CSV table of C-alpha atoms and ligand atoms in Angstrom, one decimal:
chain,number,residue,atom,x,y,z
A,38,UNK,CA,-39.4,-122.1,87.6
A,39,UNK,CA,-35.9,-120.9,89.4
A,40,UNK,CA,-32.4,-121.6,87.7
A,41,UNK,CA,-30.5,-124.2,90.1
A,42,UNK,CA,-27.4,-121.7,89.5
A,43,UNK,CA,-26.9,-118.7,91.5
A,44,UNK,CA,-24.5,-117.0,89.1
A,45,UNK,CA,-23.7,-117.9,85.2
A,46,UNK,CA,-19.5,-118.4,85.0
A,47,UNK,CA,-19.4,-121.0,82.6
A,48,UNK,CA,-21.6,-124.2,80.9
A,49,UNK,CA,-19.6,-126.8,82.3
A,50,UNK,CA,-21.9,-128.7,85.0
A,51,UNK,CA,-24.9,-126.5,84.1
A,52,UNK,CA,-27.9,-129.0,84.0
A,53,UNK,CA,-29.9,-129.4,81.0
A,54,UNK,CA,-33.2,-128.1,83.0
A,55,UNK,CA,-31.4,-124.4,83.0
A,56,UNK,CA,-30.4,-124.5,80.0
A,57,UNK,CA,-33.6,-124.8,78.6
A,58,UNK,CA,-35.5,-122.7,81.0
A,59,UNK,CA,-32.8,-119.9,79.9
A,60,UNK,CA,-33.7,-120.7,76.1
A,61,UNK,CA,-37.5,-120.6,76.9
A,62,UNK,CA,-36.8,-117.8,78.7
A,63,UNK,CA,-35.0,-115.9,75.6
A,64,UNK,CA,-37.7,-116.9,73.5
A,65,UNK,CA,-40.4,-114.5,75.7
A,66,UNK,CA,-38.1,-111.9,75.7
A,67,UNK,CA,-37.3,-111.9,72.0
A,68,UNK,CA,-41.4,-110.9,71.5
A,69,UNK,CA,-40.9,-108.0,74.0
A,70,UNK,CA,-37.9,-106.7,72.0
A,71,UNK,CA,-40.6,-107.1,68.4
A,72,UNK,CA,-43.2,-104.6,70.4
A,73,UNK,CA,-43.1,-101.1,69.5
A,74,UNK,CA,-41.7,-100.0,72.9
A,75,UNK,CA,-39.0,-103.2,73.5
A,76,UNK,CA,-38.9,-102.8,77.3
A,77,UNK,CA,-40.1,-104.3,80.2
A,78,UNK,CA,-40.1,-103.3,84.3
A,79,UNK,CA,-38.6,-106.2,85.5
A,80,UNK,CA,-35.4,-105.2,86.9
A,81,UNK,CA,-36.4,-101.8,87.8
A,82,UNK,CA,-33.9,-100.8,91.2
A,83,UNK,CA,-31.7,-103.4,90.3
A,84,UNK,CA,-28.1,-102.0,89.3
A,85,UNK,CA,-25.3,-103.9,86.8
A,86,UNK,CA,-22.0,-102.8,86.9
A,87,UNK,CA,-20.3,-104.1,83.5
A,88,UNK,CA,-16.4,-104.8,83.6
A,89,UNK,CA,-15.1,-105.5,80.8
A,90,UNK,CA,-11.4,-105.7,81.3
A,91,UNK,CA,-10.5,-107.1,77.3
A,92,UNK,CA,-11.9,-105.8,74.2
A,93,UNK,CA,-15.7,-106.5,73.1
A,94,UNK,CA,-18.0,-105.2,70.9
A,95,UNK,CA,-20.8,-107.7,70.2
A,96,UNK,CA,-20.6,-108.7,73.9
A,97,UNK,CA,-20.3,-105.7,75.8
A,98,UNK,CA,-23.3,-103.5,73.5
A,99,UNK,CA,-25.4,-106.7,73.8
A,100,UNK,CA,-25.5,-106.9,77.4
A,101,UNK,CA,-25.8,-102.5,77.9
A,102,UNK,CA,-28.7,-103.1,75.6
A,103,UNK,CA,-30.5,-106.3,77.8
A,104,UNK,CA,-29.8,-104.8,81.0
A,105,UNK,CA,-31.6,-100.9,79.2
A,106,UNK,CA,-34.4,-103.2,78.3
A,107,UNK,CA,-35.2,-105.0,81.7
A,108,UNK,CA,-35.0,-101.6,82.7
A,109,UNK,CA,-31.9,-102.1,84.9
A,110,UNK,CA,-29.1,-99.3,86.1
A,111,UNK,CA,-25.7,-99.7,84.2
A,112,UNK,CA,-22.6,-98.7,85.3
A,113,UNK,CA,-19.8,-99.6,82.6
A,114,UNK,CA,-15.8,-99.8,84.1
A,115,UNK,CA,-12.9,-99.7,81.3
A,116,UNK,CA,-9.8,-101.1,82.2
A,117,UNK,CA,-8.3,-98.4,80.4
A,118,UNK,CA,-9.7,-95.5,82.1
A,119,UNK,CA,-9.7,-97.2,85.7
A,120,UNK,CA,-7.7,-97.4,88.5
A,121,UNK,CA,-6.0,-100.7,87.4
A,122,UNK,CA,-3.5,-99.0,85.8
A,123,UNK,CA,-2.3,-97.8,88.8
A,124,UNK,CA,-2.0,-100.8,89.9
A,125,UNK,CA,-5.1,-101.8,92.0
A,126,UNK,CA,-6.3,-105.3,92.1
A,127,UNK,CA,-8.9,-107.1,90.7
A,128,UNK,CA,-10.3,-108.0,94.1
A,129,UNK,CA,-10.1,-104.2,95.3
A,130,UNK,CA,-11.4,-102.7,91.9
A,131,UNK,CA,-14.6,-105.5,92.2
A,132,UNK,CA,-15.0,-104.9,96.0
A,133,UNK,CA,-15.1,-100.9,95.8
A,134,UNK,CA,-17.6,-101.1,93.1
A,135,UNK,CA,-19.9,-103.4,94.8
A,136,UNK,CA,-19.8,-100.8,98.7
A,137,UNK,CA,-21.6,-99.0,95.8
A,138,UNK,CA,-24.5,-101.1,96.0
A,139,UNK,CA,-24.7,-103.2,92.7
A,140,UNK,CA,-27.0,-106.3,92.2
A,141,UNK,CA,-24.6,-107.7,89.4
A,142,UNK,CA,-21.5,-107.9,87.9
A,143,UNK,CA,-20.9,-108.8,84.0
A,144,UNK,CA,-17.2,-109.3,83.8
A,145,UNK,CA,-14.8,-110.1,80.9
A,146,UNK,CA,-11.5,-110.5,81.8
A,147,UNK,CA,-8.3,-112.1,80.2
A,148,UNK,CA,-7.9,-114.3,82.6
A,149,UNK,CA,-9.5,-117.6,82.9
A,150,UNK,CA,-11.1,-118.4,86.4
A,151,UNK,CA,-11.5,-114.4,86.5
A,152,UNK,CA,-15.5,-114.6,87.4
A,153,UNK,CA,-15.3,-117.5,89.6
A,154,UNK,CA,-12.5,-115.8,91.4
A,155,UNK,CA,-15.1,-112.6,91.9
A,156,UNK,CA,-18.1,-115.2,93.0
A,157,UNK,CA,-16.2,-115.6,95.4
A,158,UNK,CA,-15.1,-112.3,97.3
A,159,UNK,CA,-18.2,-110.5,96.5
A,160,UNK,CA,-22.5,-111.4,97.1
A,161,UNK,CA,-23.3,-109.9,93.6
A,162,UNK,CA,-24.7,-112.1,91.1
A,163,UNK,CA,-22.1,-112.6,88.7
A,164,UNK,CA,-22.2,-113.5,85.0
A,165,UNK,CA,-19.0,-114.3,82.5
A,166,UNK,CA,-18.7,-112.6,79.2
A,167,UNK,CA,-15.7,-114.4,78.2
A,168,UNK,CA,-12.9,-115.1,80.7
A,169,UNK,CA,-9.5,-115.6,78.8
A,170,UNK,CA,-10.0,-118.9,76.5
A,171,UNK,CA,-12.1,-120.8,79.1
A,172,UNK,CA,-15.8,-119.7,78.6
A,173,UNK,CA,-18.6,-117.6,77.2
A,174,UNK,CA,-21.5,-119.1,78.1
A,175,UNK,CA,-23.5,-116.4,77.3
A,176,UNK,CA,-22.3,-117.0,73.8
A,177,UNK,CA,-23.3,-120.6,73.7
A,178,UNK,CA,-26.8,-119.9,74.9
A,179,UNK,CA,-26.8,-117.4,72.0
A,180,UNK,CA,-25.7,-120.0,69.7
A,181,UNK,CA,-28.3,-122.5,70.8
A,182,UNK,CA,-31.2,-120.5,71.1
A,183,UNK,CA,-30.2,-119.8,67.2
A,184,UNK,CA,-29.7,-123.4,66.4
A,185,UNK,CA,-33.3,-123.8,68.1
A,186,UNK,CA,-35.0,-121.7,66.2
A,187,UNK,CA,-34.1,-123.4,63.0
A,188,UNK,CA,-34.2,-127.1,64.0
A,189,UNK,CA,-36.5,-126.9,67.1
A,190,UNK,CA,-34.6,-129.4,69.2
A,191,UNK,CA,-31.1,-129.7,69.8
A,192,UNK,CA,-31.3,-133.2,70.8
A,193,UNK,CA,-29.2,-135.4,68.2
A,194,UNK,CA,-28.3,-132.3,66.2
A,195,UNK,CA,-24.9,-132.4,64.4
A,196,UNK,CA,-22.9,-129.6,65.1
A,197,UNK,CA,-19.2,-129.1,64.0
A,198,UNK,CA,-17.1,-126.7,65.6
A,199,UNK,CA,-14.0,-125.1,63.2
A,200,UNK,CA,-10.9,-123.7,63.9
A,201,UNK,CA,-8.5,-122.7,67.1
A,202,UNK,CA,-10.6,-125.2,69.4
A,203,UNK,CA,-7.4,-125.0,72.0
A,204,UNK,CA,-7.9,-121.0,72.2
A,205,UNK,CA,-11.8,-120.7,71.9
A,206,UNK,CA,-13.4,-119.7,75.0
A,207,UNK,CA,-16.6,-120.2,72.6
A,208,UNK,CA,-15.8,-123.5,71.4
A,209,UNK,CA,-15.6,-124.5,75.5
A,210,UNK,CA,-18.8,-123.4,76.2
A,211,UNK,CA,-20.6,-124.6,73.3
A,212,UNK,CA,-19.3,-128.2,73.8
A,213,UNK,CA,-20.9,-128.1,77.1
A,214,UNK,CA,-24.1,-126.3,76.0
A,215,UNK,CA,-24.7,-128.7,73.5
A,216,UNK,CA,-23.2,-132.4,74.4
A,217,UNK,CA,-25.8,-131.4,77.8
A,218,UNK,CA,-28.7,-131.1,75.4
A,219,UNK,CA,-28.1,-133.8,73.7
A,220,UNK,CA,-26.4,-132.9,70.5
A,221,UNK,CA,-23.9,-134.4,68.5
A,222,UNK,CA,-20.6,-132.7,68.9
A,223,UNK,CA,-17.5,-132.3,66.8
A,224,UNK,CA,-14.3,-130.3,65.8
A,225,UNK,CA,-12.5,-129.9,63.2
A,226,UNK,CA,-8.8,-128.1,62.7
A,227,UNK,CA,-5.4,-128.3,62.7
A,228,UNK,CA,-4.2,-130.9,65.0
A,229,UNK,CA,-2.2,-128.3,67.1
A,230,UNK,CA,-5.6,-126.2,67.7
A,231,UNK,CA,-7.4,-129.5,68.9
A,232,UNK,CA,-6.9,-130.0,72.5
A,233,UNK,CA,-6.0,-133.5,73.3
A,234,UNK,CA,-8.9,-134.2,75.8
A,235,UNK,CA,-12.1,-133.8,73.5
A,236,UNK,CA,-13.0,-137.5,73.0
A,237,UNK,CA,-13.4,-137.1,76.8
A,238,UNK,CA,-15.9,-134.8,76.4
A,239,UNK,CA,-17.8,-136.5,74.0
A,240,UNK,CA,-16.8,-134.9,70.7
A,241,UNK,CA,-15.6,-135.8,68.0
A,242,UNK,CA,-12.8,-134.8,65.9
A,243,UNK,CA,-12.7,-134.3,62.2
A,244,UNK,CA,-9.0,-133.6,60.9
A,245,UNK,CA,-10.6,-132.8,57.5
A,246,UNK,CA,-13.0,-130.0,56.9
A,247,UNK,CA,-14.1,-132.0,53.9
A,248,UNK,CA,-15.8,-134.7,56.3
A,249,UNK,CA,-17.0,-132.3,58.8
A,250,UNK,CA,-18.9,-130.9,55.5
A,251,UNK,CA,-20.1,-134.2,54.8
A,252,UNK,CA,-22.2,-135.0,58.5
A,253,UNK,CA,-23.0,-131.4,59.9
A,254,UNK,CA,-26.2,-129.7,60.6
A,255,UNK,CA,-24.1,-126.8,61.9
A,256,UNK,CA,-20.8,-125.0,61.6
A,257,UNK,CA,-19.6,-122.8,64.0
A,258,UNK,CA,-16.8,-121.3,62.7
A,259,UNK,CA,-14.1,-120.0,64.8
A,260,UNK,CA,-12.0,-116.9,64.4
A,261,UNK,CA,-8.3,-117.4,64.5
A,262,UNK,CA,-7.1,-115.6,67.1
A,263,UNK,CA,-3.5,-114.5,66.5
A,264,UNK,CA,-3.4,-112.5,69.9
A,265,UNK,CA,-3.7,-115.6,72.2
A,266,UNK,CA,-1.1,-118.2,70.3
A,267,UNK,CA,2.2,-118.1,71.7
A,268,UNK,CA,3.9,-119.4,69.0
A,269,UNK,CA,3.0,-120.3,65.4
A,270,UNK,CA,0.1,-123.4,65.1
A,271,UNK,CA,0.4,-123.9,61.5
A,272,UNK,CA,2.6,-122.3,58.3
A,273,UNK,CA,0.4,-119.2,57.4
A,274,UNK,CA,-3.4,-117.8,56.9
A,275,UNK,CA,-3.7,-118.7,53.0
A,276,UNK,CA,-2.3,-122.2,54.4
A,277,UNK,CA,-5.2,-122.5,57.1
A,278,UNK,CA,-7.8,-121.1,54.5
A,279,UNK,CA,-7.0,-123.7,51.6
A,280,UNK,CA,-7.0,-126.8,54.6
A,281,UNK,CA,-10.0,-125.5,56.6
A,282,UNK,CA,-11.5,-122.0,54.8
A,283,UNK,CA,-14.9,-122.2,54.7
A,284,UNK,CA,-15.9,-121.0,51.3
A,285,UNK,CA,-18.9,-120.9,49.0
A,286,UNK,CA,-17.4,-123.7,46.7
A,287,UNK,CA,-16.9,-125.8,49.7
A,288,UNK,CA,-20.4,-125.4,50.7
A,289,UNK,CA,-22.6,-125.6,47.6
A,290,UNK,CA,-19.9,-129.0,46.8
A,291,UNK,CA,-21.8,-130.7,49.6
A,292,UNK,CA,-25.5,-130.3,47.7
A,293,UNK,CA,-26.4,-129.4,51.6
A,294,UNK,CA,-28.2,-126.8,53.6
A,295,UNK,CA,-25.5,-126.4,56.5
A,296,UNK,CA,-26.4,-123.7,59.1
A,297,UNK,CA,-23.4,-121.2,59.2
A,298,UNK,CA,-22.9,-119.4,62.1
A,299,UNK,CA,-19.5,-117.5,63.5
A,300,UNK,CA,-19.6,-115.9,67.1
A,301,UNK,CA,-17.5,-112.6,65.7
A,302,UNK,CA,-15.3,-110.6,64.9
A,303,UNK,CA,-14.9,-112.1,61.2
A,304,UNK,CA,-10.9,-112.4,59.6
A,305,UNK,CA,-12.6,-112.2,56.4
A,306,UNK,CA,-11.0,-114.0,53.6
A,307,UNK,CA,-9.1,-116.6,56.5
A,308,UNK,CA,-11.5,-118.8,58.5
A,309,UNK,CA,-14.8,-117.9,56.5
A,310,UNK,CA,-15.6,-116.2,53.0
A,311,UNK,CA,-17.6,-113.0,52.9
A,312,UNK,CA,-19.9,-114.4,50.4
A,313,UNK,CA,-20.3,-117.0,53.0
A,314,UNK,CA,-20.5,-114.8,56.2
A,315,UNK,CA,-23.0,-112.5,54.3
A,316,UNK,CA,-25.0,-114.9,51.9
A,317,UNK,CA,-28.1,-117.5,52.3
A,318,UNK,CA,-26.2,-120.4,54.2
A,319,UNK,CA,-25.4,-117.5,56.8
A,320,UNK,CA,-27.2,-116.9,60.6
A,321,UNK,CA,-24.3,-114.6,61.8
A,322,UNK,CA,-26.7,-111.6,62.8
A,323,UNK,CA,-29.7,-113.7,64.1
A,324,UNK,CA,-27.2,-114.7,66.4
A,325,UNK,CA,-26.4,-111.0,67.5
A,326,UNK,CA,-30.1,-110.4,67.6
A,327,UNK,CA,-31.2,-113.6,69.8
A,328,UNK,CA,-27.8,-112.5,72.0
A,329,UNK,CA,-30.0,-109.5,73.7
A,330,UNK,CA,-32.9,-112.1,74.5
A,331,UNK,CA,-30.4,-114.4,75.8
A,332,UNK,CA,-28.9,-111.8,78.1
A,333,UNK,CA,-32.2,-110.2,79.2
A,334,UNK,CA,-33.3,-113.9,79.9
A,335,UNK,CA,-29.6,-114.7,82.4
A,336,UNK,CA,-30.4,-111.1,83.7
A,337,UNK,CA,-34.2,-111.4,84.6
A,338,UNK,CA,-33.2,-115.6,86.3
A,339,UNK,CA,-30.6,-114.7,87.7
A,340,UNK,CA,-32.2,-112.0,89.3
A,341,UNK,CA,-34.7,-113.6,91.0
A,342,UNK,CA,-37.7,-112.4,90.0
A,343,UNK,CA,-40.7,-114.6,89.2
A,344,UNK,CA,-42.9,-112.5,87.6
A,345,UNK,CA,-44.9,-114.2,84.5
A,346,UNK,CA,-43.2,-112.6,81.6
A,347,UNK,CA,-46.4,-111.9,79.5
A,348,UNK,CA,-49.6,-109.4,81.1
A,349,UNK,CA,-49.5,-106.4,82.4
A,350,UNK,CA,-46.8,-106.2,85.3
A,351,UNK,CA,-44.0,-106.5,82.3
A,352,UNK,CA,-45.6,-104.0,79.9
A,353,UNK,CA,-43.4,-100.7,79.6
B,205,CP,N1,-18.6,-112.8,70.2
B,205,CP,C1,-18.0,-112.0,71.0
B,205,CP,O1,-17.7,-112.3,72.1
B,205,CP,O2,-17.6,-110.8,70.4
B,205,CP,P1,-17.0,-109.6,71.1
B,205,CP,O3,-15.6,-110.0,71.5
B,205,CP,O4,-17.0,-108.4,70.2
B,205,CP,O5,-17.7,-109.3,72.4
């Protein structure tokens, strides 16, 4: 099985036949990272060069750690230390780095468009880990492949997105992911966080968190990101906790089991409750786990190997 996609910059218009021959795909490679050596061959002589041009932690250590595993070179650029602050472009920073001979490029960038823009000027395969608030598909296959694992099939799932939709690069790419594989999609948050399109998309939107509690499977709760709003969306943080907080009296209220997820970093105490984030109802650091799978999986595709992952040419 191939991937109909030659380089992974987003969800939107990704068929639901690569989506789920990425998730399989995870799946295999979550077994390889249970054996006692977690490493397979399979992109031996292939080099990554990792640009991440915005903060990351989850992200960035996630993918170092997938492309270690498929036994692929890294190279790792930091806008910081780099060139760019002397002024050099995008294109020129990306172009000199590939005359190096790289296979891939994982980018995160601030600007949205940023990976499509590299796809292309350069032949490497390239793969978005979050470009400004447009995507993160790499965080939405994460998400799914958790979701997955608990309910088996995402088909007619109910899953609730909360927070700063109109900001979330996450929320973008998990509306995609999911309304593709058939789930049930809606938001919830304050109206000026809700972008105006999303009955378009085939979501729907809950202005109270109280009936988004009421009908999900799944919250993925956003983090409320203060560095991208340009002015003030509502009145102040203990505001936007008491309207959409999600805390463990709001949860066990509902007699439910509802899958909590959150795609980090946590404002504690704001969008979701420690005793929430770290307590029964919460899948936070499955999701980190599966999020090396994921990335080994979009690594070993997109690389166009074919090898069977199981037998003897993957062992370490
Ligand atoms: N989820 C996520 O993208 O986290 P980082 O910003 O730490 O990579």
């Amino acid at each position: 099985m191939q991937l109909e996609i030659r380089h992974l910059l987003g969800l939107e218009g990704v068929s639901r036949e690569d989506i789920t021959l990425i998730l399989d795909t995870a799946e295999s490679f979550k077994k390889v990272l249970e054996r006692p050596i977690p490493k397979v061959p399979t992109l031996r002589g292939k080099t990554v060069a990792n640009l991440f041009f915005e903060p990351s932690t989850r992200t960035r250590f996630s993918f170092e750690l997938a492309e270690k595993r498929v036994s692929a070179d890294t190279v790792n650029f930091s806008a910081s230390t780099s060139s760019v602050l002397k002024g050099e472009t995008l294109k020129d920073t990306a172009r000199n780095i590939e005359a190096m001979k790289i296979d891939f490029v994982v980018m995160r960038h601030s600007a949205p468009g940023a990976p499509h823009f590299l796809a292309r000027c350069l032949n490497s395969v390239i793969i978005n880990a979050g470009d400004g608030a447009h995507e993160h598909p790499t965080q939405a296959l994460l998400d799914m492949m958790t979701m997955r694992e608990q309910f088996t099939s995402l088909e007619g799932l109910k899953v609730i997105v909360v927070g700063d939709i109109e900001h979330s690069r996450v929320a973008r790419s998990n509306i995609y992911g999911l309304v593709t594989m058939g789930a049930h999609v809606g938001v919830c948050g304050p109206a000026t966080m809700i972008p105006r399109q999303m009955e378009d998309l085939g979501v729907t939107v809950y202005p109270a968190i109280e009936d988004a509690l009421a009908e999900a499977d799944v919250l993925n709760i956003l983090r409320i990101q203060l560095e991208r709003q340009k002015q003030a969306l509502f009145p102040s943080l203990r505001e936007y906790r008491n309207l959409f907080g999600i805390t463990l009296e709001r949860l066990d209220r509902t007699g439910r089991d509802i899958m909590i997820m959150h795609p980090g970093p946590i404002n504690r105490g704001v969008e979701l409750d420690s005793n929430v984030a770290d307590g029964d109802y919460s899948v936070i650091l499955d999701q980190v786990t599966n999020g090396v799978a994921v990335r080994m999986a979009v690594l070993y595709l997109l690389g166009g190997e074919r090898q069977k992952l199981e037998g003897d040419d993957h062992a370490a």
